Amino acid sequence: FVEVFLGTPPAGQDVHALPPLLVAGPALLAGLSFAAGVGIAPLIEPLVEPAAGKAISLYLFPPGGINLAFSLSLLALALGAALFAGRRVWLAWSFPALLTWSFPALLTGPQVYRRVIAAVESGADLLLTSQGGKIRYYLVVILIGALLLLLRGASFSLEQMGVRPLPITIASAADVLKAILLLLALGATLTSILFEKHLLAALSLGIAGYAIGGIFLLEPAPDVALVQFLVETLATVLIIIILARTSPAERRKAMANLWGQSRGGLLRDVAISAALGGAVMLFALAAVSSRPTPNPIAAWHLENALPRLGVTDVVAGIITDFRGMDTLLEITVFGMAALGILTLLARPHPGQPMVLFGGRAGREDSSAVKDAIQEDAERPESLVYRSRFNDPITRVAAVPLLPIAMMIALAHILYAGSAPGDGFTAGVISGLGITLWFVVFGYEEVKQRLRWLRPTVFIGLGLLLAFTNALLPLLFGREFMAFTQVEGFNVAGIKLASSLVFEVGICLTVFGGISAILEAISHPKEVEPV
């Protein structure tokens, strides 16, 4: 610090004066470190005790007198002060000349530093040679790593792993229907792999997801089933939109690369999939059959959802309170991922900055849509994207479906604590309404008619509400994300609580994320190859 910030610059070098803030930063850190050390008991103990779960005692000076640890600390301080005081002497030493008899090639500090950096860069260059750009190879490495971790913790004896035969009984017709749905899910997943046509593969994958949702519905787990149905519908529609935006030649090329591999490559992929699937199956069986009690945490949730949170829908209590931190992080990741997709796929015009909070990515004012339509009119017909579903019947059907979807989403938010549905399903339902508009009307008309559709604004507002709901209790001396409810407020079964604010934040974030993804993949100027 003294040499860099307070020392005299070397002769012959033009060194400008240091900005005050550049000095203030390290000075502030040093001051805070000193304050934390001197006031370790009152400042640090309250922060560490909640994590430790018990009372602890921190001190700067040993309460029982000088001991070995304190003596070593004093010795370190003394040696450091001596090295600093004599730095002019030992910095001027010529180490190779002094130690030629034993270390003829002794390196200086800068030489060591440069060689270490060169070694790191060489290693990085070697690592980059493995980055060929094909996701399948990256997945193989990840999956093999997961397989090795599973095998590392497993025993060769299934009995020692805790894998025991599970009793399979059929008690009612619902069990038969579950078995049929399970077979349907497995068959649809297999056909999605075997079909060479992208559309049939996407539809088969959607059928597999719907079959799993049917199993959830028979459990019964209506909340989970509703989420499964909505997400599968949205994912299938998005895949179909992406396929429609991809040229037939590019799709044929992708399938030729996939199905044109050698028999050895096919057997390799099958072996990796079978090994990983078998390991995960054994891990799941061991986890299920080794439980001391069937559903320990589920029983606790069922017992405490109503008395602690006043909700009869246990899933709503888990999402907004019992595991609310998980939900907060999940919507944050989802929002950031949607913004990343928007940034990667929506490219601005040359010479223009990308403005994510404008009416359109890459354009700032509301006239951007008119400009885009004019540009599209001047381009060749082959480059103009028009929806194939834009006819009078679909237009009449799509117009009222959007407000209906918004009303259903609002009901999911208001009654999240007493019925299936929550902020996430509300965001997906409203997102499906927007998806229908993009499919029917196309990008330009949607941006003209829905001027209020600003995905980045919705994402930011949703995250702001969610984090405000989490941080606000700290101002009143309560814990992070503390649950708060207005007692006595019950209008048409709607209760006013902090979870309601959280549900609104979840809905806005999910809705904004879906809208951002739709804008990115349906933009007429972005026809991306596979």
Coordinates of C-alpha atoms in Angstrom, one line a residue:
F1 CA 0.0 0.0 0.0
V2 CA 2.8 2.4 0.9
E3 CA 4.8 1.8 -2.3
V4 CA 1.8 1.9 -4.6
F5 CA -0.3 4.7 -3.1
L6 CA 2.1 6.8 -1.1
G7 CA 5.5 6.1 -2.7
T8 CA 7.4 8.2 -5.2
P9 CA 7.0 7.2 -8.9
P10 CA 10.2 5.8 -10.5
A11 CA 12.4 8.3 -12.4
G12 CA 11.5 8.9 -16.0
Q13 CA 7.9 7.6 -15.7
D14 CA 4.9 9.8 -16.2
V15 CA 2.5 8.8 -13.4
H16 CA -0.7 10.8 -13.0
A17 CA -2.2 11.6 -9.6
L18 CA -4.4 8.9 -8.0
P19 CA -8.1 9.6 -7.9
P20 CA -9.3 10.0 -4.3
L21 CA -11.9 7.2 -4.7
L22 CA -9.2 4.8 -5.7
V23 CA -7.4 5.4 -2.4
A24 CA -10.7 5.6 -0.4
G25 CA -11.7 2.0 -1.5
P26 CA -8.7 0.1 0.1
A27 CA -8.7 2.6 3.0
L28 CA -12.3 1.8 3.7
L29 CA -11.7 -2.0 3.6
A30 CA -8.7 -1.6 5.9
G31 CA -10.7 0.5 8.3
L32 CA -13.6 -1.9 8.4
S33 CA -11.2 -4.8 8.9
F34 CA -9.6 -3.0 11.9
A35 CA -13.0 -2.2 13.3
A36 CA -14.2 -5.8 12.9
G37 CA -11.1 -7.0 14.7
V38 CA -11.3 -4.6 17.6
G39 CA -15.0 -5.0 18.0
I40 CA -15.2 -8.7 17.1
A41 CA -17.5 -9.6 20.0
P42 CA -20.3 -7.0 19.5
L43 CA -20.0 -6.9 15.7
I44 CA -19.3 -10.5 14.5
E45 CA -20.9 -12.7 17.2
P46 CA -24.5 -11.7 16.3
L47 CA -23.8 -12.6 12.6
V48 CA -22.2 -16.0 13.4
E49 CA -24.5 -17.3 16.2
P50 CA -27.6 -17.8 14.0
A51 CA -25.5 -19.9 11.5
A52 CA -23.8 -21.9 14.4
G53 CA -27.1 -22.5 16.1
K54 CA -25.6 -21.9 19.6
A55 CA -24.0 -19.2 21.6
I56 CA -20.3 -18.6 20.8
S57 CA -17.6 -16.4 22.2
L58 CA -15.2 -14.5 19.9
Y59 CA -12.3 -12.4 21.3
L60 CA -9.2 -10.4 20.0
F61 CA -7.1 -11.0 23.1
P62 CA -7.1 -14.4 24.8
P63 CA -9.1 -14.2 28.1
G64 CA -6.8 -16.7 29.8
G65 CA -3.6 -14.8 29.2
I66 CA -1.0 -15.2 26.5
N67 CA -1.1 -18.6 24.8
L68 CA 0.7 -20.2 21.8
A69 CA -1.7 -18.9 19.1
F70 CA -1.5 -15.4 20.4
S71 CA 2.3 -15.6 20.6
L72 CA 2.5 -16.7 17.0
S73 CA 0.3 -13.8 15.9
L74 CA 2.6 -11.4 17.7
L75 CA 5.6 -13.0 16.0
A76 CA 4.0 -12.7 12.6
L77 CA 3.3 -9.0 13.2
A78 CA 6.9 -8.4 14.4
L79 CA 8.4 -10.2 11.4
G80 CA 6.1 -8.3 9.0
A81 CA 7.2 -5.0 10.6
A82 CA 10.8 -5.9 10.3
L83 CA 10.5 -6.9 6.6
F84 CA 8.7 -3.7 5.9
A85 CA 11.3 -1.6 7.7
G86 CA 14.2 -3.2 5.9
R87 CA 12.6 -3.4 2.5
R88 CA 15.1 -0.9 1.0
V89 CA 17.9 -3.3 1.9
W90 CA 16.6 -6.7 0.8
L91 CA 14.9 -5.3 -2.3
A92 CA 18.3 -4.2 -3.5
W93 CA 19.8 -7.6 -3.2
S94 CA 21.0 -9.4 -6.3
F95 CA 19.8 -12.9 -5.6
P96 CA 21.4 -14.7 -8.5
A97 CA 24.8 -13.2 -7.6
L98 CA 24.5 -14.1 -3.9
L99 CA 23.4 -17.7 -4.5
T100 CA 25.3 -18.6 -7.7
W101 CA 27.0 -21.4 -5.9
S102 CA 23.8 -23.4 -5.2
F103 CA 21.1 -21.7 -7.4
P104 CA 22.7 -20.6 -10.6
A105 CA 19.3 -20.0 -12.4
L106 CA 17.4 -18.5 -9.5
L107 CA 14.4 -16.5 -10.9
T108 CA 13.3 -13.1 -9.8
G109 CA 9.7 -12.5 -8.6
P110 CA 8.5 -10.9 -11.9
Q111 CA 10.0 -13.8 -13.8
V112 CA 8.2 -16.3 -11.7
Y113 CA 4.9 -14.3 -12.1
R114 CA 5.3 -14.2 -15.9
R115 CA 6.0 -17.9 -16.1
V116 CA 3.0 -18.8 -13.9
I117 CA 0.8 -16.7 -16.1
A118 CA 2.2 -18.3 -19.3
A119 CA 1.6 -21.8 -17.8
V120 CA -2.1 -20.8 -17.0
E121 CA -2.6 -19.5 -20.5
S122 CA -1.1 -22.6 -22.1
G123 CA -3.4 -24.7 -20.0
A124 CA -6.4 -22.6 -21.1
D125 CA -5.4 -23.0 -24.7
L126 CA -5.2 -26.7 -24.3
L127 CA -8.6 -26.8 -22.6
L128 CA -10.2 -24.8 -25.4
T129 CA -9.2 -27.5 -27.9
S130 CA -11.9 -29.6 -26.3
Q131 CA -14.6 -27.0 -26.9
G132 CA -15.8 -28.0 -30.4
G133 CA -19.2 -26.3 -30.2
K134 CA -21.3 -29.5 -30.1
I135 CA -23.6 -29.7 -27.1
R136 CA -23.8 -33.5 -27.2
Y137 CA -20.1 -33.8 -26.3
Y138 CA -20.5 -31.4 -23.4
L139 CA -23.5 -33.4 -22.2
V140 CA -21.5 -36.7 -22.4
V141 CA -18.8 -35.3 -20.2
I142 CA -21.4 -33.9 -17.7
L143 CA -23.3 -37.2 -17.6
I144 CA -20.3 -39.4 -17.3
G145 CA -19.1 -37.2 -14.4
A146 CA -22.5 -37.6 -12.7
L147 CA -22.3 -41.4 -13.3
L148 CA -18.9 -41.6 -11.7
L149 CA -20.1 -39.6 -8.7
L150 CA -23.0 -42.0 -8.3
L151 CA -20.8 -45.1 -8.6
R152 CA -18.2 -43.6 -6.2
G153 CA -20.8 -43.5 -3.4
A154 CA -22.4 -46.9 -4.3
S155 CA -21.6 -50.3 -3.2
F156 CA -21.4 -53.4 -5.5
S157 CA -24.0 -55.0 -3.3
L158 CA -27.5 -53.8 -4.0
E159 CA -28.5 -54.9 -0.5
Q160 CA -25.8 -52.8 1.0
M161 CA -27.0 -49.8 -1.1
G162 CA -30.4 -50.2 0.5
V163 CA -32.1 -51.3 -2.8
R164 CA -34.8 -53.8 -1.8
P165 CA -37.8 -55.0 -3.8
L166 CA -40.7 -52.6 -3.5
P167 CA -44.2 -54.2 -3.2
I168 CA -46.3 -53.4 -6.3
T169 CA -50.1 -53.8 -5.7
I170 CA -53.1 -52.8 -7.7
A171 CA -55.8 -51.7 -5.3
S172 CA -58.2 -49.8 -7.7
A173 CA -58.9 -48.8 -11.3
A174 CA -56.8 -45.6 -10.7
D175 CA -53.7 -47.8 -10.2
V176 CA -54.4 -49.4 -13.6
L177 CA -54.8 -46.0 -15.2
K178 CA -51.5 -44.9 -13.6
A179 CA -49.7 -47.9 -15.1
I180 CA -51.2 -47.2 -18.5
L181 CA -50.1 -43.5 -18.3
L182 CA -46.6 -44.6 -17.3
L183 CA -46.4 -46.9 -20.3
L184 CA -47.7 -44.2 -22.5
A185 CA -45.0 -41.8 -21.2
L186 CA -42.3 -44.3 -21.8
G187 CA -43.6 -45.1 -25.3
A188 CA -44.0 -41.5 -26.3
T189 CA -40.4 -40.7 -25.0
L190 CA -39.1 -43.5 -27.1
T191 CA -41.0 -42.5 -30.2
S192 CA -39.7 -38.9 -29.8
I193 CA -36.2 -40.3 -30.2
L194 CA -37.0 -42.6 -33.1
F195 CA -39.1 -40.1 -35.2
E196 CA -37.0 -38.4 -37.9
K197 CA -39.5 -35.6 -38.4
H198 CA -39.1 -32.7 -35.9
L199 CA -42.8 -32.0 -35.6
L200 CA -43.7 -35.6 -34.7
A201 CA -40.8 -35.8 -32.3
A202 CA -42.0 -32.5 -30.5
L203 CA -45.6 -33.7 -30.3
S204 CA -44.5 -37.1 -28.9
L205 CA -42.4 -35.4 -26.2
G206 CA -45.5 -33.3 -25.4
I207 CA -47.6 -36.5 -25.1
A208 CA -45.0 -37.9 -22.6
G209 CA -45.3 -34.8 -20.5
Y210 CA -49.1 -34.9 -20.5
A211 CA -49.0 -38.6 -19.4
I212 CA -46.8 -37.6 -16.4
G213 CA -49.2 -34.8 -15.6
G214 CA -52.0 -37.4 -15.6
I215 CA -50.2 -39.5 -13.1
F216 CA -49.7 -36.4 -10.9
L217 CA -53.5 -35.8 -11.2
L218 CA -54.3 -39.3 -10.0
E219 CA -52.0 -39.2 -7.0
P220 CA -53.8 -36.6 -6.3
A221 CA -51.5 -33.7 -6.8
P222 CA -53.6 -31.1 -8.7
D223 CA -51.1 -28.2 -8.3
V224 CA -48.2 -30.2 -9.7
A225 CA -50.4 -31.7 -12.5
L226 CA -51.5 -28.2 -13.5
V227 CA -48.0 -26.9 -13.7
Q228 CA -47.0 -30.0 -15.7
F229 CA -49.8 -29.5 -18.2
L230 CA -49.2 -25.8 -18.6
V231 CA -45.4 -26.1 -19.0
E232 CA -45.7 -29.0 -21.5
T233 CA -48.2 -27.0 -23.6
L234 CA -45.9 -23.9 -23.6
A235 CA -42.8 -25.9 -24.3
T236 CA -44.4 -27.7 -27.2
V237 CA -45.8 -24.5 -28.7
L238 CA -42.4 -22.8 -28.4
I239 CA -40.6 -25.8 -30.1
I240 CA -43.1 -25.7 -33.0
I241 CA -42.6 -21.9 -33.4
I242 CA -38.8 -22.5 -33.5
L243 CA -39.3 -25.2 -36.1
A244 CA -41.5 -22.9 -38.2
R245 CA -38.7 -20.3 -38.1
T246 CA -36.1 -22.8 -39.2
S247 CA -35.8 -23.5 -42.9
P248 CA -36.5 -27.1 -44.2
A249 CA -33.0 -27.3 -45.5
E250 CA -31.5 -26.7 -42.1
R251 CA -33.9 -29.2 -40.5
R252 CA -32.9 -31.8 -43.0
K253 CA -29.2 -31.1 -42.4
A254 CA -29.7 -31.5 -38.6
M255 CA -31.5 -34.8 -39.0
A256 CA -28.8 -36.0 -41.4
N257 CA -26.1 -35.3 -38.9
L258 CA -28.1 -37.0 -36.2
W259 CA -29.2 -40.1 -38.1
G260 CA -26.1 -40.3 -40.3
Q261 CA -23.8 -41.4 -37.5
S262 CA -22.0 -44.7 -37.6
R263 CA -23.2 -47.9 -35.8
G264 CA -20.4 -47.5 -33.4
G265 CA -21.5 -44.0 -32.5
L266 CA -25.0 -45.2 -32.0
L267 CA -23.9 -48.0 -29.7
R268 CA -21.8 -45.6 -27.7
D269 CA -24.7 -43.2 -27.1
V270 CA -27.0 -46.1 -26.2
A271 CA -24.4 -47.4 -23.7
I272 CA -23.9 -44.0 -22.1
S273 CA -27.7 -43.5 -21.8
A274 CA -28.2 -47.0 -20.4
A275 CA -25.4 -46.6 -17.8
L276 CA -26.6 -43.3 -16.6
G277 CA -30.3 -44.3 -16.5
G278 CA -29.5 -47.5 -14.6
A279 CA -27.4 -45.6 -12.1
V280 CA -30.1 -43.0 -11.5
M281 CA -32.7 -45.7 -11.2
L282 CA -30.7 -47.6 -8.5
F283 CA -30.0 -44.3 -6.7
A284 CA -33.8 -43.5 -6.7
L285 CA -34.7 -47.0 -5.5
A286 CA -32.1 -46.8 -2.7
A287 CA -33.4 -43.4 -1.6
V288 CA -37.1 -44.5 -1.6
S289 CA -36.6 -47.9 0.1
S290 CA -34.2 -46.6 2.8
R291 CA -36.4 -43.9 4.2
P292 CA -37.0 -44.3 7.9
T293 CA -40.5 -42.9 7.5
P294 CA -42.5 -42.6 4.3
N295 CA -43.1 -38.9 4.1
P296 CA -41.5 -37.0 7.1
I297 CA -41.3 -33.5 5.6
A298 CA -44.7 -33.9 3.7
A299 CA -46.5 -34.7 7.0
W300 CA -45.0 -31.6 8.6
H301 CA -46.1 -29.4 5.7
L302 CA -49.6 -30.8 5.9
E303 CA -49.8 -30.1 9.6
N304 CA -48.4 -26.6 9.6
A305 CA -49.7 -25.0 6.4
L306 CA -53.1 -24.0 7.8
P307 CA -52.2 -23.0 11.4
R308 CA -49.0 -21.1 10.4
L309 CA -49.9 -19.6 7.1
G310 CA -53.7 -19.8 7.0
V311 CA -53.7 -21.6 3.6
T312 CA -55.4 -24.9 2.8
D313 CA -53.3 -25.4 -0.4
V314 CA -50.1 -26.8 1.0
V315 CA -48.2 -26.3 -2.3
A316 CA -48.9 -22.5 -2.1
G317 CA -47.5 -22.5 1.5
I318 CA -44.3 -24.4 0.3
I319 CA -43.7 -22.0 -2.6
T320 CA -44.2 -18.7 -0.8
D321 CA -43.0 -19.5 2.7
F322 CA -41.6 -22.9 3.7
R323 CA -39.3 -23.0 0.6
G324 CA -39.8 -19.4 -0.4
M325 CA -36.0 -18.8 -0.8
D326 CA -35.9 -21.5 -3.5
T327 CA -38.7 -19.8 -5.3
L328 CA -37.0 -16.4 -5.1
L329 CA -33.8 -17.7 -6.6
E330 CA -35.7 -19.7 -9.2
I331 CA -37.6 -16.7 -10.6
T332 CA -34.4 -14.7 -10.5
V333 CA -32.6 -17.3 -12.6
F334 CA -35.6 -17.5 -15.0
G335 CA -35.7 -13.8 -15.4
M336 CA -32.0 -13.5 -16.1
A337 CA -32.1 -16.4 -18.5
A338 CA -34.9 -14.8 -20.5
L339 CA -33.0 -11.5 -20.7
G340 CA -30.0 -13.6 -21.8
I341 CA -32.0 -15.1 -24.6
L342 CA -33.3 -11.7 -25.6
T343 CA -29.8 -10.3 -25.7
L344 CA -28.4 -13.3 -27.7
L345 CA -31.1 -13.6 -30.3
A346 CA -32.3 -10.0 -30.8
R347 CA -29.5 -8.3 -32.6
P348 CA -29.6 -4.5 -33.2
H349 CA -29.1 -2.8 -36.5
P350 CA -25.5 -1.9 -37.4
G351 CA -24.3 1.2 -35.6
Q352 CA -27.2 1.3 -33.2
P353 CA -27.0 0.3 -29.5
M354 CA -29.3 -2.4 -28.1
V355 CA -31.9 -0.8 -25.7
L356 CA -33.5 -3.6 -23.8
F357 CA -36.1 -1.3 -22.2
G358 CA -37.2 0.2 -25.4
G359 CA -40.4 -0.7 -27.3
R360 CA -38.3 -3.2 -29.3
A361 CA -34.8 -4.6 -28.7
G362 CA -32.4 -2.4 -30.6
R363 CA -34.8 0.5 -31.1
E364 CA -35.7 3.2 -28.6
D365 CA -39.0 4.9 -29.7
S366 CA -42.5 3.6 -30.3
S367 CA -42.2 4.2 -34.0
A368 CA -39.8 1.3 -34.2
V369 CA -42.7 -1.1 -35.2
K370 CA -43.7 1.1 -38.1
D371 CA -40.1 1.3 -39.2
A372 CA -39.8 -2.5 -39.0
I373 CA -43.0 -3.0 -41.1
Q374 CA -41.7 -0.5 -43.7
E375 CA -38.4 -2.4 -43.8
D376 CA -40.2 -5.7 -44.2
A377 CA -42.2 -4.3 -47.1
E378 CA -39.0 -3.4 -48.9
R379 CA -37.4 -6.8 -48.4
P380 CA -37.8 -9.8 -50.6
E381 CA -41.0 -11.8 -50.0
S382 CA -38.9 -14.8 -48.9
L383 CA -37.5 -12.9 -46.0
V384 CA -40.8 -11.6 -44.6
Y385 CA -42.2 -13.8 -41.9
R386 CA -46.0 -14.1 -41.9
S387 CA -48.1 -16.3 -39.7
R388 CA -49.7 -19.2 -41.4
F389 CA -52.5 -19.2 -38.9
N390 CA -53.6 -15.6 -39.6
D391 CA -57.1 -16.1 -40.9
P392 CA -60.5 -14.5 -39.9
I393 CA -61.5 -17.5 -37.7
T394 CA -58.3 -17.7 -35.7
R395 CA -58.2 -13.9 -35.3
V396 CA -61.8 -13.8 -33.9
A397 CA -60.9 -16.7 -31.5
A398 CA -57.6 -15.2 -30.4
V399 CA -58.8 -11.7 -29.5
P400 CA -61.1 -12.7 -26.5
L401 CA -58.8 -15.5 -25.4
L402 CA -56.1 -13.1 -24.2
P403 CA -58.3 -11.2 -21.6
I404 CA -59.8 -14.5 -20.6
A405 CA -56.3 -15.9 -19.9
M406 CA -55.5 -12.8 -17.9
M407 CA -58.7 -13.2 -15.8
I408 CA -57.9 -16.8 -15.1
A409 CA -54.3 -15.8 -14.1
L410 CA -55.7 -13.2 -11.8
A411 CA -57.9 -15.8 -10.1
H412 CA -54.9 -18.1 -9.7
I413 CA -53.1 -15.3 -7.8
L414 CA -55.9 -14.2 -5.6
Y415 CA -57.0 -17.8 -4.6
A416 CA -53.5 -19.4 -4.6
G417 CA -53.8 -20.3 -0.9
S418 CA -57.1 -22.1 -1.2
A419 CA -57.2 -23.7 -4.7
P420 CA -54.8 -25.3 -7.2
G421 CA -52.7 -22.7 -9.0
D422 CA -50.2 -20.0 -7.9
G423 CA -48.2 -17.1 -9.3
F424 CA -46.2 -19.4 -11.5
T425 CA -49.3 -21.0 -13.2
A426 CA -50.7 -17.5 -13.5
G427 CA -47.6 -16.3 -15.3
V428 CA -47.7 -19.4 -17.6
I429 CA -51.4 -19.0 -18.4
S430 CA -51.1 -15.3 -19.3
G431 CA -47.9 -16.2 -21.3
L432 CA -49.9 -18.8 -23.2
G433 CA -52.4 -16.1 -24.1
I434 CA -49.6 -13.9 -25.5
T435 CA -48.1 -17.0 -27.2
L436 CA -51.4 -17.5 -29.1
W437 CA -51.3 -13.9 -30.2
F438 CA -47.8 -14.2 -31.6
V439 CA -48.7 -17.4 -33.4
V440 CA -51.9 -15.9 -35.0
F441 CA -51.0 -12.3 -35.6
G442 CA -47.3 -12.4 -35.9
Y443 CA -44.6 -10.1 -34.4
E444 CA -45.4 -6.8 -36.1
E445 CA -49.1 -6.8 -35.3
V446 CA -48.7 -7.9 -31.7
K447 CA -46.2 -5.1 -31.1
Q448 CA -48.7 -2.6 -32.7
R449 CA -51.7 -3.8 -30.8
L450 CA -50.1 -4.6 -27.4
R451 CA -48.1 -1.4 -26.8
W452 CA -47.9 -2.2 -23.1
L453 CA -46.1 -5.5 -23.7
R454 CA -42.6 -4.6 -22.4
P455 CA -41.0 -8.0 -21.2
T456 CA -38.0 -6.4 -19.5
V457 CA -40.2 -4.1 -17.5
F458 CA -42.4 -7.0 -16.3
I459 CA -39.3 -9.0 -15.3
G460 CA -37.8 -6.0 -13.4
L461 CA -41.1 -5.2 -11.7
G462 CA -41.7 -8.8 -10.7
L463 CA -38.2 -9.2 -9.2
L464 CA -38.5 -5.9 -7.4
L465 CA -41.8 -6.9 -5.8
A466 CA -40.4 -10.3 -4.8
F467 CA -37.2 -8.9 -3.2
T468 CA -39.1 -6.1 -1.6
N469 CA -41.4 -8.6 0.0
A470 CA -38.4 -10.6 1.2
L471 CA -36.4 -7.6 2.6
L472 CA -39.1 -5.4 4.0
P473 CA -39.5 -7.5 7.2
L474 CA -35.9 -6.8 8.1
L475 CA -36.7 -3.2 8.7
F476 CA -39.1 -4.2 11.4
G477 CA -36.7 -6.5 13.2
R478 CA -38.2 -9.7 11.7
E479 CA -36.6 -12.5 9.8
F480 CA -35.9 -12.5 6.0
M481 CA -39.1 -13.3 4.0
A482 CA -41.2 -13.3 7.2
F483 CA -44.9 -14.1 6.6
T484 CA -47.3 -11.2 7.4
Q485 CA -51.1 -11.3 7.2
V486 CA -53.8 -8.7 7.7
E487 CA -56.0 -10.2 10.4
G488 CA -59.8 -10.1 9.7
F489 CA -59.5 -9.3 6.1
N490 CA -61.4 -11.8 4.0
V491 CA -63.3 -10.6 1.0
A492 CA -64.9 -13.3 -1.1
G493 CA -62.3 -15.8 0.2
I494 CA -59.4 -13.5 -0.6
K495 CA -56.9 -13.0 2.2
L496 CA -54.4 -10.1 2.3
A497 CA -51.0 -11.3 3.1
S498 CA -47.3 -10.9 2.1
S499 CA -47.6 -14.1 0.1
L500 CA -50.0 -12.3 -2.2
V501 CA -47.3 -9.8 -3.1
F502 CA -44.9 -12.6 -3.6
E503 CA -47.3 -14.4 -6.0
V504 CA -47.8 -11.2 -8.0
G505 CA -44.0 -10.9 -8.3
I506 CA -43.7 -14.5 -9.4
C507 CA -46.4 -14.0 -12.0
L508 CA -44.9 -10.8 -13.5
T509 CA -41.4 -12.4 -13.7
V510 CA -42.7 -15.5 -15.4
F511 CA -44.9 -13.6 -17.8
G512 CA -42.1 -11.2 -18.7
G513 CA -39.7 -14.1 -19.2
I514 CA -42.1 -15.9 -21.6
S515 CA -42.9 -12.7 -23.5
A516 CA -39.1 -12.0 -23.9
I517 CA -38.5 -15.5 -25.2
L518 CA -41.4 -15.1 -27.7
E519 CA -40.2 -11.7 -28.9
A520 CA -36.7 -13.1 -29.5
I521 CA -37.8 -16.2 -31.4
S522 CA -40.6 -14.6 -33.4
H523 CA -38.7 -11.5 -34.5
P524 CA -39.0 -11.3 -38.3
K525 CA -35.3 -10.3 -38.8
E526 CA -33.9 -13.2 -36.9
V527 CA -34.1 -16.5 -38.8
E528 CA -31.6 -18.6 -37.0
P529 CA -30.3 -21.9 -38.4
V530 CA -30.3 -25.0 -36.2

